[in-house]
Each structure stands twice: as structure tokens, then as C-alpha cells.
């Protein structure tokens, strides 16, 4: 089992910045992909940004150019630097980690979530 602990959420004004961090407990196996999702009462859970163990990234179109995801494989951590935040970015952000088996089957692990509120 993998436990994910998030930190860094909070209240910020439009145009401001926040950095989210997520640390995964030692699992004894490699985590293929780590990333961040978000959900709000108005929207279904959506992928914000992910990064694989080889550094391949994927971003939600609306955050491209504003958010940057980074990962430390040795420490099993993933960060999300969020700049130029907009009210539409308000949501609970959840850390995600994926273990991929040789068969191709993937197992997801989720953090508890951290609230990000963008408001003046």
C-alpha cells in the first residue's frame, strides 16, 4: 500500500501563486506515474498534470503555461507549481500515484486532497 500526503493548499488572490507538494510513503516498488487531479462541486474530477518516472508530462489545456509539475524519483515526491491562478482553479487538488505491472495493469493510489481557493 502507498500513502500519499499532500501539503501547500490555501487561499490566494487571482494572479497569485501556490505550490502543492505530495510525498509518497516508501512502497518497495517504483511508481510509474505521479500527478495531480482536481474536483469541485461544479466539475467532475479532472486531470491537472502528471509526470512519469522518465519525465514525460501531461497537462490540462487550461493550465498549460501557468502550472509546472516536477518529480523527485529518489524521494518519491511530486510538486505542482501554480502561477497566475484564476478563480476557475478553485478546487480540491488530489495527489495521485500509479503503479504499473508488467502486464500493463495499473493500480491507482490517492491522497486525501488539499483545498485551493482563488478569490479576492
Short mmCIF file of N, CA, C and O in Angstrom, two decimals:
data_model
loop_
_atom_site.label_atom_id
_atom_site.label_comp_id
_atom_site.label_asym_id
_atom_site.label_seq_id
_atom_site.Cartn_x
_atom_site.Cartn_y
_atom_site.Cartn_z
N UNK A 1 0.84 -1.19 0.00
CA UNK A 1 0.00 0.00 0.00
C UNK A 1 0.88 1.24 0.00
O UNK A 1 1.97 1.25 0.58
N UNK A 2 0.41 2.29 -0.66
CA UNK A 2 1.13 3.56 -0.74
C UNK A 2 0.27 4.65 -0.11
O UNK A 2 -0.91 4.76 -0.42
N UNK A 3 0.87 5.41 0.77
CA UNK A 3 0.18 6.55 1.36
C UNK A 3 0.73 7.83 0.76
O UNK A 3 1.95 7.99 0.64
N UNK A 4 -0.17 8.72 0.38
CA UNK A 4 0.21 9.99 -0.21
C UNK A 4 -0.20 11.11 0.73
O UNK A 4 -1.36 11.17 1.15
N UNK A 5 0.73 11.99 1.03
CA UNK A 5 0.46 13.11 1.93
C UNK A 5 0.70 14.41 1.17
O UNK A 5 1.80 14.66 0.68
N UNK A 6 -0.36 15.21 1.09
CA UNK A 6 -0.30 16.47 0.35
C UNK A 6 -0.12 17.65 1.29
O UNK A 6 -0.53 17.61 2.45
N UNK A 7 0.44 18.72 0.75
CA UNK A 7 0.56 19.96 1.50
C UNK A 7 0.61 21.13 0.52
O UNK A 7 0.89 20.93 -0.68
N UNK A 8 0.33 22.32 1.03
CA UNK A 8 0.53 23.51 0.22
C UNK A 8 -0.73 24.22 -0.26
O UNK A 8 -0.64 25.26 -0.88
N UNK A 9 -1.88 23.69 0.02
CA UNK A 9 -3.09 24.38 -0.42
C UNK A 9 -3.35 25.62 0.41
O UNK A 9 -2.64 25.93 1.36
N UNK A 10 -4.40 26.36 0.02
CA UNK A 10 -4.75 27.56 0.76
C UNK A 10 -5.55 28.54 -0.05
O UNK A 10 -6.06 28.20 -1.13
N UNK A 11 -5.64 29.75 0.47
CA UNK A 11 -6.39 30.83 -0.17
C UNK A 11 -5.40 31.80 -0.82
O UNK A 11 -4.42 32.22 -0.18
N UNK A 12 -5.67 32.15 -2.07
CA UNK A 12 -4.78 33.07 -2.78
C UNK A 12 -5.63 33.97 -3.67
O UNK A 12 -6.71 33.57 -4.13
N UNK A 13 -5.15 35.16 -3.91
CA UNK A 13 -5.87 36.09 -4.78
C UNK A 13 -5.63 35.74 -6.25
O UNK A 13 -4.60 35.14 -6.58
N UNK A 14 -6.54 36.11 -7.12
CA UNK A 14 -6.32 35.90 -8.55
C UNK A 14 -4.99 36.50 -9.01
O UNK A 14 -4.63 37.61 -8.59
N UNK A 15 -4.28 35.74 -9.82
CA UNK A 15 -2.96 36.16 -10.25
C UNK A 15 -1.84 35.71 -9.34
O UNK A 15 -0.65 35.84 -9.69
N UNK A 16 -2.18 35.16 -8.21
CA UNK A 16 -1.18 34.71 -7.24
C UNK A 16 -0.65 33.33 -7.56
O UNK A 16 -1.01 32.71 -8.57
N UNK A 17 0.21 32.83 -6.67
CA UNK A 17 0.87 31.54 -6.86
C UNK A 17 0.75 30.67 -5.62
O UNK A 17 0.66 31.18 -4.50
N UNK A 18 0.75 29.38 -5.85
CA UNK A 18 0.80 28.40 -4.78
C UNK A 18 1.63 27.22 -5.28
O UNK A 18 1.67 26.94 -6.49
N UNK A 19 2.23 26.51 -4.33
CA UNK A 19 2.96 25.29 -4.67
C UNK A 19 2.40 24.15 -3.85
O UNK A 19 2.36 24.22 -2.62
N UNK A 20 1.96 23.11 -4.53
CA UNK A 20 1.48 21.90 -3.87
C UNK A 20 2.58 20.86 -3.86
O UNK A 20 3.32 20.72 -4.85
N UNK A 21 2.67 20.13 -2.77
CA UNK A 21 3.66 19.06 -2.66
C UNK A 21 2.97 17.79 -2.21
O UNK A 21 2.00 17.83 -1.45
N UNK A 22 3.51 16.68 -2.68
CA UNK A 22 2.96 15.37 -2.32
C UNK A 22 4.12 14.41 -2.10
O UNK A 22 5.01 14.31 -2.94
N UNK A 23 4.07 13.72 -0.99
CA UNK A 23 5.11 12.74 -0.67
C UNK A 23 4.47 11.37 -0.54
O UNK A 23 3.46 11.21 0.15
N UNK A 24 5.05 10.41 -1.22
CA UNK A 24 4.56 9.04 -1.17
C UNK A 24 5.41 8.23 -0.20
O UNK A 24 6.63 8.35 -0.17
N UNK A 25 4.72 7.42 0.59
CA UNK A 25 5.45 6.56 1.52
C UNK A 25 6.26 5.53 0.74
O UNK A 25 5.95 5.22 -0.41
N UNK A 26 7.30 5.01 1.38
CA UNK A 26 8.13 4.04 0.69
C UNK A 26 7.29 2.79 0.39
O UNK A 26 6.61 2.25 1.24
N UNK A 27 7.33 2.36 -0.85
CA UNK A 27 6.43 1.31 -1.28
C UNK A 27 7.15 0.00 -1.60
O UNK A 27 6.51 -1.04 -1.65
N UNK A 28 8.42 0.06 -1.86
CA UNK A 28 9.14 -1.14 -2.25
C UNK A 28 9.04 -1.42 -3.74
O UNK A 28 9.57 -2.42 -4.22
N UNK A 29 8.31 -0.56 -4.45
CA UNK A 29 8.23 -0.71 -5.89
C UNK A 29 8.20 0.67 -6.51
O UNK A 29 7.88 1.66 -5.84
N UNK A 30 8.52 0.74 -7.79
CA UNK A 30 8.57 2.03 -8.47
C UNK A 30 7.16 2.52 -8.78
O UNK A 30 6.27 1.72 -9.09
N UNK A 31 6.99 3.80 -8.69
CA UNK A 31 5.73 4.42 -9.07
C UNK A 31 5.86 4.93 -10.50
O UNK A 31 6.68 5.79 -10.79
N UNK A 32 5.06 4.37 -11.38
CA UNK A 32 5.19 4.69 -12.81
C UNK A 32 4.84 6.15 -13.09
O UNK A 32 5.55 6.85 -13.79
N UNK A 33 3.74 6.60 -12.54
CA UNK A 33 3.28 7.96 -12.83
C UNK A 33 2.77 8.61 -11.55
O UNK A 33 2.14 7.96 -10.72
N UNK A 34 3.06 9.89 -11.39
CA UNK A 34 2.53 10.66 -10.27
C UNK A 34 1.93 11.94 -10.82
O UNK A 34 2.34 12.42 -11.90
N UNK A 35 0.98 12.48 -10.10
CA UNK A 35 0.39 13.70 -10.62
C UNK A 35 -0.68 14.26 -9.73
O UNK A 35 -0.84 13.85 -8.57
N UNK A 36 -1.42 15.21 -10.30
CA UNK A 36 -2.45 15.93 -9.57
C UNK A 36 -3.74 15.96 -10.38
O UNK A 36 -3.73 16.17 -11.60
N UNK A 37 -4.83 15.74 -9.67
CA UNK A 37 -6.17 15.88 -10.20
C UNK A 37 -6.89 16.91 -9.33
O UNK A 37 -6.42 17.27 -8.25
N UNK A 38 -8.03 17.37 -9.83
CA UNK A 38 -8.81 18.29 -9.01
C UNK A 38 -10.30 18.04 -9.22
O UNK A 38 -10.69 17.52 -10.27
N UNK A 39 -11.08 18.39 -8.22
CA UNK A 39 -12.52 18.26 -8.34
C UNK A 39 -13.20 19.36 -7.53
O UNK A 39 -12.67 19.84 -6.53
N UNK A 40 -14.36 19.74 -8.02
CA UNK A 40 -15.14 20.77 -7.35
C UNK A 40 -16.61 20.39 -7.48
O UNK A 40 -16.95 19.50 -8.27
N UNK A 41 -17.50 21.04 -6.75
CA UNK A 41 -18.93 20.72 -6.87
C UNK A 41 -19.46 20.92 -8.29
O UNK A 41 -20.41 20.26 -8.70
N UNK A 42 -18.81 21.82 -9.03
CA UNK A 42 -19.32 22.12 -10.38
C UNK A 42 -18.74 21.21 -11.46
O UNK A 42 -19.30 21.11 -12.54
N UNK A 43 -17.61 20.56 -11.15
CA UNK A 43 -16.93 19.78 -12.17
C UNK A 43 -16.61 18.39 -11.68
O UNK A 43 -16.39 18.16 -10.49
N UNK A 44 -16.56 17.47 -12.61
CA UNK A 44 -16.08 16.13 -12.28
C UNK A 44 -14.57 16.19 -12.06
O UNK A 44 -13.91 17.15 -12.45
N UNK A 45 -14.04 15.14 -11.46
CA UNK A 45 -12.61 15.07 -11.24
C UNK A 45 -11.90 15.13 -12.60
O UNK A 45 -12.26 14.43 -13.54
N UNK A 46 -10.89 15.99 -12.67
CA UNK A 46 -10.16 16.12 -13.92
C UNK A 46 -8.66 16.11 -13.67
O UNK A 46 -8.18 16.54 -12.62
N UNK A 47 -7.95 15.59 -14.67
CA UNK A 47 -6.50 15.55 -14.61
C UNK A 47 -5.97 16.97 -14.74
O UNK A 47 -6.36 17.70 -15.65
N UNK A 48 -5.06 17.35 -13.85
CA UNK A 48 -4.42 18.65 -13.94
C UNK A 48 -3.04 18.51 -14.58
O UNK A 48 -2.73 19.19 -15.55
N UNK A 49 -2.23 17.63 -14.01
CA UNK A 49 -0.90 17.40 -14.56
C UNK A 49 -0.36 16.08 -14.03
O UNK A 49 -0.62 15.73 -12.89
N UNK A 50 0.36 15.37 -14.89
CA UNK A 50 1.01 14.14 -14.48
C UNK A 50 2.43 14.09 -15.03
O UNK A 50 2.75 14.79 -16.01
N UNK A 51 3.24 13.29 -14.39
CA UNK A 51 4.63 13.10 -14.85
C UNK A 51 5.01 11.64 -14.62
O UNK A 51 4.73 11.07 -13.56
N UNK A 52 5.62 11.04 -15.61
CA UNK A 52 6.05 9.65 -15.48
C UNK A 52 7.43 9.59 -14.85
O UNK A 52 8.11 10.60 -14.67
N UNK A 53 7.87 8.37 -14.56
CA UNK A 53 9.19 8.18 -13.96
C UNK A 53 10.31 8.59 -14.92
O UNK A 53 11.43 8.84 -14.49
N UNK A 54 10.01 8.66 -16.20
CA UNK A 54 11.01 9.09 -17.19
C UNK A 54 10.90 10.57 -17.51
O UNK A 54 11.64 11.07 -18.36
N UNK A 55 9.96 11.27 -16.85
CA UNK A 55 9.86 12.71 -17.03
C UNK A 55 8.87 13.19 -18.06
O UNK A 55 8.78 14.38 -18.33
N UNK A 56 8.10 12.29 -18.62
CA UNK A 56 7.10 12.71 -19.60
C UNK A 56 5.92 13.34 -18.88
O UNK A 56 5.36 12.77 -17.96
N UNK A 57 5.54 14.53 -19.30
CA UNK A 57 4.48 15.27 -18.62
C UNK A 57 3.23 15.39 -19.48
O UNK A 57 3.28 15.28 -20.71
N UNK A 58 2.13 15.62 -18.80
CA UNK A 58 0.85 15.83 -19.46
C UNK A 58 0.09 16.86 -18.64
O UNK A 58 0.05 16.78 -17.41
N UNK A 59 -0.50 17.85 -19.32
CA UNK A 59 -1.19 18.94 -18.63
C UNK A 59 -2.60 19.13 -19.17
O UNK A 59 -2.86 18.96 -20.37
N UNK A 60 -3.48 19.56 -18.31
CA UNK A 60 -4.80 20.03 -18.71
C UNK A 60 -4.59 21.29 -19.56
O UNK A 60 -3.76 22.15 -19.21
N UNK A 61 -5.32 21.41 -20.64
CA UNK A 61 -5.09 22.54 -21.55
C UNK A 61 -5.17 23.89 -20.84
O UNK A 61 -4.38 24.80 -21.10
N UNK A 62 -6.11 24.02 -19.94
CA UNK A 62 -6.35 25.33 -19.31
C UNK A 62 -5.25 25.75 -18.34
O UNK A 62 -5.21 26.91 -17.92
N UNK A 63 -4.35 24.83 -17.98
CA UNK A 63 -3.27 25.19 -17.04
C UNK A 63 -1.92 25.26 -17.73
O UNK A 63 -0.93 25.65 -17.10
N UNK A 64 -1.86 24.90 -18.99
CA UNK A 64 -0.58 24.96 -19.72
C UNK A 64 -0.04 26.38 -19.72
O UNK A 64 -0.76 27.34 -19.97
N UNK A 65 1.24 26.49 -19.41
CA UNK A 65 1.87 27.80 -19.34
C UNK A 65 1.75 28.47 -17.98
O UNK A 65 2.43 29.46 -17.72
N UNK A 66 0.89 27.93 -17.13
CA UNK A 66 0.72 28.51 -15.78
C UNK A 66 1.19 27.55 -14.69
O UNK A 66 1.71 27.98 -13.67
N UNK A 67 0.98 26.26 -14.87
CA UNK A 67 1.35 25.24 -13.89
C UNK A 67 2.56 24.45 -14.38
O UNK A 67 2.69 24.18 -15.58
N UNK A 68 3.40 24.05 -13.43
CA UNK A 68 4.54 23.22 -13.76
C UNK A 68 4.62 22.08 -12.76
O UNK A 68 4.64 22.32 -11.55
N UNK A 69 4.69 20.86 -13.27
CA UNK A 69 4.82 19.70 -12.40
C UNK A 69 6.26 19.23 -12.40
O UNK A 69 6.95 19.29 -13.43
N UNK A 70 6.72 18.79 -11.24
CA UNK A 70 8.07 18.26 -11.13
C UNK A 70 8.07 17.08 -10.17
O UNK A 70 7.20 16.98 -9.30
N UNK A 71 9.06 16.23 -10.35
CA UNK A 71 9.07 14.98 -9.57
C UNK A 71 10.51 14.66 -9.17
O UNK A 71 11.45 14.87 -9.93
N UNK A 72 10.62 14.11 -7.96
CA UNK A 72 11.90 13.60 -7.49
C UNK A 72 11.72 12.11 -7.27
O UNK A 72 11.10 11.67 -6.31
N UNK A 73 12.25 11.32 -8.19
CA UNK A 73 12.07 9.86 -8.12
C UNK A 73 12.73 9.26 -6.89
O UNK A 73 12.21 8.31 -6.30
N UNK A 74 13.86 9.80 -6.50
CA UNK A 74 14.58 9.25 -5.34
C UNK A 74 13.80 9.47 -4.05
O UNK A 74 13.81 8.62 -3.16
N UNK A 75 13.10 10.59 -3.97
CA UNK A 75 12.34 10.90 -2.76
C UNK A 75 10.87 10.53 -2.87
O UNK A 75 10.12 10.66 -1.90
N UNK A 76 10.44 10.11 -4.05
CA UNK A 76 9.02 9.79 -4.28
C UNK A 76 8.12 10.99 -3.96
O UNK A 76 7.11 10.86 -3.25
N UNK A 77 8.51 12.12 -4.46
CA UNK A 77 7.71 13.32 -4.26
C UNK A 77 7.33 13.94 -5.61
O UNK A 77 8.05 13.76 -6.60
N UNK A 78 6.22 14.64 -5.61
CA UNK A 78 5.79 15.36 -6.81
C UNK A 78 5.25 16.72 -6.37
O UNK A 78 4.52 16.82 -5.38
N UNK A 79 5.66 17.75 -7.07
CA UNK A 79 5.24 19.11 -6.76
C UNK A 79 4.47 19.70 -7.94
O UNK A 79 4.70 19.32 -9.09
N UNK A 80 3.61 20.63 -7.61
CA UNK A 80 2.87 21.35 -8.65
C UNK A 80 2.99 22.84 -8.34
O UNK A 80 2.41 23.33 -7.36
N UNK A 81 3.75 23.54 -9.15
CA UNK A 81 3.87 24.99 -9.02
C UNK A 81 2.77 25.63 -9.85
O UNK A 81 2.69 25.42 -11.06
N UNK A 82 1.93 26.40 -9.18
CA UNK A 82 0.78 27.01 -9.85
C UNK A 82 0.95 28.53 -9.83
O UNK A 82 0.98 29.14 -8.75
N UNK A 83 1.05 29.11 -11.00
CA UNK A 83 1.20 30.56 -11.14
C UNK A 83 0.00 31.16 -11.85
O UNK A 83 -0.74 30.45 -12.53
N UNK A 84 -0.15 32.46 -11.69
CA UNK A 84 -1.25 33.17 -12.35
C UNK A 84 -2.58 32.46 -12.13
O UNK A 84 -3.33 32.20 -13.08
N UNK A 85 -2.87 32.17 -10.90
CA UNK A 85 -4.08 31.41 -10.57
C UNK A 85 -5.33 32.20 -10.89
O UNK A 85 -5.37 33.44 -10.75
N UNK A 86 -6.35 31.46 -11.28
CA UNK A 86 -7.64 32.04 -11.65
C UNK A 86 -8.73 31.47 -10.75
O UNK A 86 -8.58 30.37 -10.21
N UNK A 87 -9.83 32.21 -10.58
CA UNK A 87 -10.92 31.66 -9.75
C UNK A 87 -11.39 30.28 -10.21
O UNK A 87 -11.79 29.46 -9.38
N UNK A 88 -11.29 30.02 -11.51
CA UNK A 88 -11.70 28.72 -12.04
C UNK A 88 -10.80 27.58 -11.59
O UNK A 88 -11.13 26.40 -11.77
N UNK A 89 -9.65 27.91 -11.00
CA UNK A 89 -8.75 26.88 -10.49
C UNK A 89 -9.15 26.42 -9.09
O UNK A 89 -8.55 25.49 -8.55
N UNK A 90 -10.13 27.08 -8.51
CA UNK A 90 -10.59 26.69 -7.17
C UNK A 90 -11.12 25.27 -7.20
O UNK A 90 -12.00 24.93 -8.00
N UNK A 91 -10.58 24.43 -6.31
CA UNK A 91 -10.98 23.02 -6.27
C UNK A 91 -10.21 22.34 -5.14
O UNK A 91 -9.29 22.92 -4.55
N UNK A 92 -10.59 21.11 -4.89
CA UNK A 92 -9.78 20.23 -4.06
C UNK A 92 -8.80 19.53 -4.98
O UNK A 92 -9.21 18.91 -5.98
N UNK A 93 -7.53 19.63 -4.68
CA UNK A 93 -6.48 19.01 -5.50
C UNK A 93 -6.04 17.72 -4.82
O UNK A 93 -5.70 17.72 -3.63
N UNK A 94 -6.03 16.68 -5.61
CA UNK A 94 -5.68 15.35 -5.09
C UNK A 94 -4.41 14.83 -5.75
O UNK A 94 -4.29 14.88 -6.98
N UNK A 95 -3.54 14.33 -4.94
CA UNK A 95 -2.32 13.70 -5.45
C UNK A 95 -2.64 12.27 -5.87
O UNK A 95 -3.42 11.57 -5.20
N UNK A 96 -2.05 11.86 -6.96
CA UNK A 96 -2.27 10.51 -7.49
C UNK A 96 -0.94 9.86 -7.81
O UNK A 96 0.00 10.52 -8.28
N UNK A 97 -0.86 8.57 -7.55
CA UNK A 97 0.32 7.79 -7.93
C UNK A 97 -0.15 6.49 -8.56
O UNK A 97 -1.18 5.93 -8.15
N UNK A 98 0.58 6.04 -9.54
CA UNK A 98 0.18 4.85 -10.29
C UNK A 98 1.32 3.84 -10.29
O UNK A 98 2.46 4.16 -10.61
N UNK A 99 0.97 2.63 -9.95
CA UNK A 99 1.90 1.51 -10.09
C UNK A 99 1.48 0.73 -11.34
O UNK A 99 0.31 0.40 -11.49
N UNK A 100 2.41 0.48 -12.21
CA UNK A 100 2.11 -0.28 -13.43
C UNK A 100 2.81 -1.63 -13.36
O UNK A 100 4.02 -1.71 -13.16
N UNK A 101 2.04 -2.69 -13.55
CA UNK A 101 2.59 -4.04 -13.55
C UNK A 101 3.08 -4.39 -14.95
O UNK A 101 2.72 -3.74 -15.93
N UNK A 102 3.89 -5.44 -15.02
CA UNK A 102 4.42 -5.87 -16.31
C UNK A 102 3.31 -6.18 -17.29
O UNK A 102 3.42 -5.96 -18.50
N UNK A 103 2.19 -6.65 -16.78
CA UNK A 103 1.05 -6.98 -17.64
C UNK A 103 0.41 -5.74 -18.26
O UNK A 103 -0.40 -5.85 -19.19
N UNK A 104 0.75 -4.57 -17.72
CA UNK A 104 0.13 -3.33 -18.18
C UNK A 104 -0.99 -2.85 -17.29
O UNK A 104 -1.47 -1.72 -17.43
N UNK A 105 -1.42 -3.69 -16.37
CA UNK A 105 -2.46 -3.29 -15.42
C UNK A 105 -1.90 -2.23 -14.49
O UNK A 105 -0.76 -2.32 -14.06
N UNK A 106 -2.73 -1.23 -14.21
CA UNK A 106 -2.30 -0.14 -13.33
C UNK A 106 -3.16 -0.09 -12.07
O UNK A 106 -4.36 -0.36 -12.11
N UNK A 107 -2.50 0.26 -10.97
CA UNK A 107 -3.19 0.46 -9.70
C UNK A 107 -3.01 1.90 -9.28
O UNK A 107 -1.88 2.40 -9.28
N UNK A 108 -4.12 2.55 -8.92
CA UNK A 108 -4.07 3.96 -8.51
C UNK A 108 -4.07 4.10 -6.99
O UNK A 108 -4.75 3.35 -6.28
N UNK A 109 -3.34 5.09 -6.53
CA UNK A 109 -3.35 5.47 -5.13
C UNK A 109 -3.68 6.96 -5.07
O UNK A 109 -3.26 7.74 -5.94
N UNK A 110 -4.43 7.34 -4.02
CA UNK A 110 -4.90 8.72 -3.92
C UNK A 110 -4.61 9.32 -2.55
O UNK A 110 -4.69 8.64 -1.53
N UNK A 111 -4.30 10.61 -2.56
CA UNK A 111 -4.19 11.35 -1.32
C UNK A 111 -5.56 11.82 -0.85
O UNK A 111 -6.57 11.62 -1.52
N UNK A 112 -5.56 12.48 0.32
CA UNK A 112 -6.82 12.95 0.90
C UNK A 112 -7.33 14.21 0.21
O UNK A 112 -8.51 14.50 0.24
N UNK A 113 -6.43 14.96 -0.40
CA UNK A 113 -6.82 16.19 -1.07
C UNK A 113 -6.47 17.42 -0.25
O UNK A 113 -6.46 17.38 0.97
N UNK A 114 -6.19 18.50 -0.97
CA UNK A 114 -5.91 19.78 -0.32
C UNK A 114 -6.69 20.87 -1.06
O UNK A 114 -6.73 20.89 -2.29
N UNK A 115 -7.31 21.75 -0.30
CA UNK A 115 -8.18 22.78 -0.88
C UNK A 115 -7.35 23.95 -1.40
O UNK A 115 -6.48 24.48 -0.71
N UNK A 116 -7.65 24.34 -2.64
CA UNK A 116 -7.09 25.55 -3.23
C UNK A 116 -8.25 26.47 -3.55
O UNK A 116 -9.18 26.09 -4.28
N UNK A 117 -8.22 27.67 -2.99
CA UNK A 117 -9.27 28.65 -3.23
C UNK A 117 -8.65 29.92 -3.80
O UNK A 117 -7.74 30.49 -3.19
N UNK A 118 -9.13 30.33 -4.97
CA UNK A 118 -8.63 31.54 -5.62
C UNK A 118 -9.75 32.56 -5.59
O UNK A 118 -10.76 32.42 -6.27
N UNK A 119 -9.57 33.58 -4.79
CA UNK A 119 -10.63 34.56 -4.60
C UNK A 119 -10.04 35.87 -4.09
O UNK A 119 -9.05 35.88 -3.36
N UNK A 120 -10.67 36.96 -4.50
CA UNK A 120 -10.26 38.27 -4.00
C UNK A 120 -11.08 38.67 -2.77
O UNK A 120 -10.87 39.72 -2.19
#
